[in-house]
């Protein structure tokens, strides 16, 4: 099994993710693009001592950014996971 902290990168703190967490108990995290749903669910359960009901993932394409006057670069692609919790609660804002 991979290192847990290499699977789960960081929380995704946006207005949409805050609303999902309050309404549905769903958290949103940035994860390793090579990790699958089973590995992500197990990593969240072990890191935060909660029970995971479902995991949904989506690939987010990098945006085009201007670098200098003429050239255009791109940010990296990354993977986002929507994790629905059945037991327990994770509050990322309290940690800040």
GROMACS .gro file of C-alpha atoms in nm:
model
   96
    1UNK     CA    1   0.000   0.000   0.000
    2UNK     CA    2   0.118   0.350  -0.075
    3UNK     CA    3   0.207   0.609   0.187
    4UNK     CA    4  -0.116   0.766   0.320
    5UNK     CA    5   0.009   1.123   0.296
    6UNK     CA    6   0.115   1.070  -0.064
    7UNK     CA    7  -0.239   0.964  -0.158
    8UNK     CA    8  -0.423   1.250   0.014
    9UNK     CA    9  -0.251   1.577  -0.077
   10UNK     CA   10  -0.461   1.859   0.074
   11UNK     CA   11  -0.819   1.970   0.136
   12UNK     CA   12  -0.993   2.168  -0.133
   13UNK     CA   13  -1.134   2.470   0.054
   14UNK     CA   14  -1.388   2.643  -0.168
   15UNK     CA   15  -1.740   2.773  -0.122
   16UNK     CA   16  -1.882   2.470  -0.300
   17UNK     CA   17  -1.687   2.225  -0.082
   18UNK     CA   18  -1.795   2.410   0.236
   19UNK     CA   19  -2.159   2.389   0.129
   20UNK     CA   20  -2.125   2.017   0.047
   21UNK     CA   21  -1.968   1.950   0.387
   22UNK     CA   22  -2.246   2.130   0.575
   23UNK     CA   23  -2.537   1.985   0.377
   24UNK     CA   24  -2.434   1.631   0.283
   25UNK     CA   25  -2.131   1.549   0.498
   26UNK     CA   26  -1.915   1.531   0.185
   27UNK     CA   27  -1.553   1.646   0.198
   28UNK     CA   28  -1.343   1.743  -0.103
   29UNK     CA   29  -0.968   1.672  -0.116
   30UNK     CA   30  -0.689   1.685  -0.371
   31UNK     CA   31  -0.542   1.338  -0.425
   32UNK     CA   32  -0.266   1.167  -0.620
   33UNK     CA   33  -0.376   1.120  -0.984
   34UNK     CA   34  -0.264   0.755  -0.980
   35UNK     CA   35  -0.470   0.663  -0.669
   36UNK     CA   36  -0.794   0.472  -0.716
   37UNK     CA   37  -1.118   0.503  -0.518
   38UNK     CA   38  -1.044   0.211  -0.286
   39UNK     CA   39  -0.702   0.348  -0.188
   40UNK     CA   40  -0.847   0.697  -0.133
   41UNK     CA   41  -1.125   0.566   0.091
   42UNK     CA   42  -0.889   0.356   0.300
   43UNK     CA   43  -0.645   0.645   0.338
   44UNK     CA   44  -0.918   0.883   0.461
   45UNK     CA   45  -1.048   0.624   0.708
   46UNK     CA   46  -0.702   0.565   0.854
   47UNK     CA   47  -0.592   0.929   0.864
   48UNK     CA   48  -0.906   1.081   1.018
   49UNK     CA   49  -1.075   0.787   1.201
   50UNK     CA   50  -1.404   0.816   1.011
   51UNK     CA   51  -1.619   0.577   0.805
   52UNK     CA   52  -1.639   0.641   0.432
   53UNK     CA   53  -1.968   0.568   0.255
   54UNK     CA   54  -1.873   0.662  -0.103
   55UNK     CA   55  -1.587   0.807  -0.307
   56UNK     CA   56  -1.628   0.995  -0.636
   57UNK     CA   57  -1.331   1.125  -0.831
   58UNK     CA   58  -1.273   1.370  -1.112
   59UNK     CA   59  -0.970   1.481  -1.307
   60UNK     CA   60  -0.918   1.857  -1.321
   61UNK     CA   61  -0.731   1.991  -1.622
   62UNK     CA   62  -0.463   2.254  -1.570
   63UNK     CA   63  -0.531   2.609  -1.677
   64UNK     CA   64  -0.339   2.808  -1.936
   65UNK     CA   65  -0.128   3.082  -1.781
   66UNK     CA   66   0.070   3.355  -1.951
   67UNK     CA   67   0.446   3.335  -1.897
   68UNK     CA   68   0.610   3.653  -2.015
   69UNK     CA   69   0.482   3.848  -2.312
   70UNK     CA   70   0.460   3.587  -2.586
   71UNK     CA   71   0.457   3.239  -2.441
   72UNK     CA   72   0.174   3.057  -2.268
   73UNK     CA   73   0.229   2.783  -2.011
   74UNK     CA   74  -0.001   2.542  -1.830
   75UNK     CA   75  -0.052   2.449  -1.467
   76UNK     CA   76  -0.044   2.080  -1.379
   77UNK     CA   77  -0.346   1.850  -1.405
   78UNK     CA   78  -0.472   1.719  -1.070
   79UNK     CA   79  -0.731   1.482  -0.928
   80UNK     CA   80  -1.015   1.575  -0.694
   81UNK     CA   81  -1.207   1.333  -0.471
   82UNK     CA   82  -1.555   1.385  -0.325
   83UNK     CA   83  -1.578   1.167  -0.013
   84UNK     CA   84  -1.915   1.105   0.152
   85UNK     CA   85  -1.882   1.015   0.521
   86UNK     CA   86  -2.121   0.778   0.695
   87UNK     CA   87  -1.975   0.816   1.047
   88UNK     CA   88  -1.762   1.089   1.194
   89UNK     CA   89  -1.682   1.441   1.087
   90UNK     CA   90  -1.377   1.623   0.954
   91UNK     CA   91  -1.344   2.000   1.002
   92UNK     CA   92  -1.054   2.141   0.803
   93UNK     CA   93  -1.128   2.500   0.899
   94UNK     CA   94  -1.084   2.427   1.271
   95UNK     CA   95  -0.731   2.307   1.198
   96UNK     CA   96  -0.634   2.648   1.055
   0.00000   0.00000   0.00000
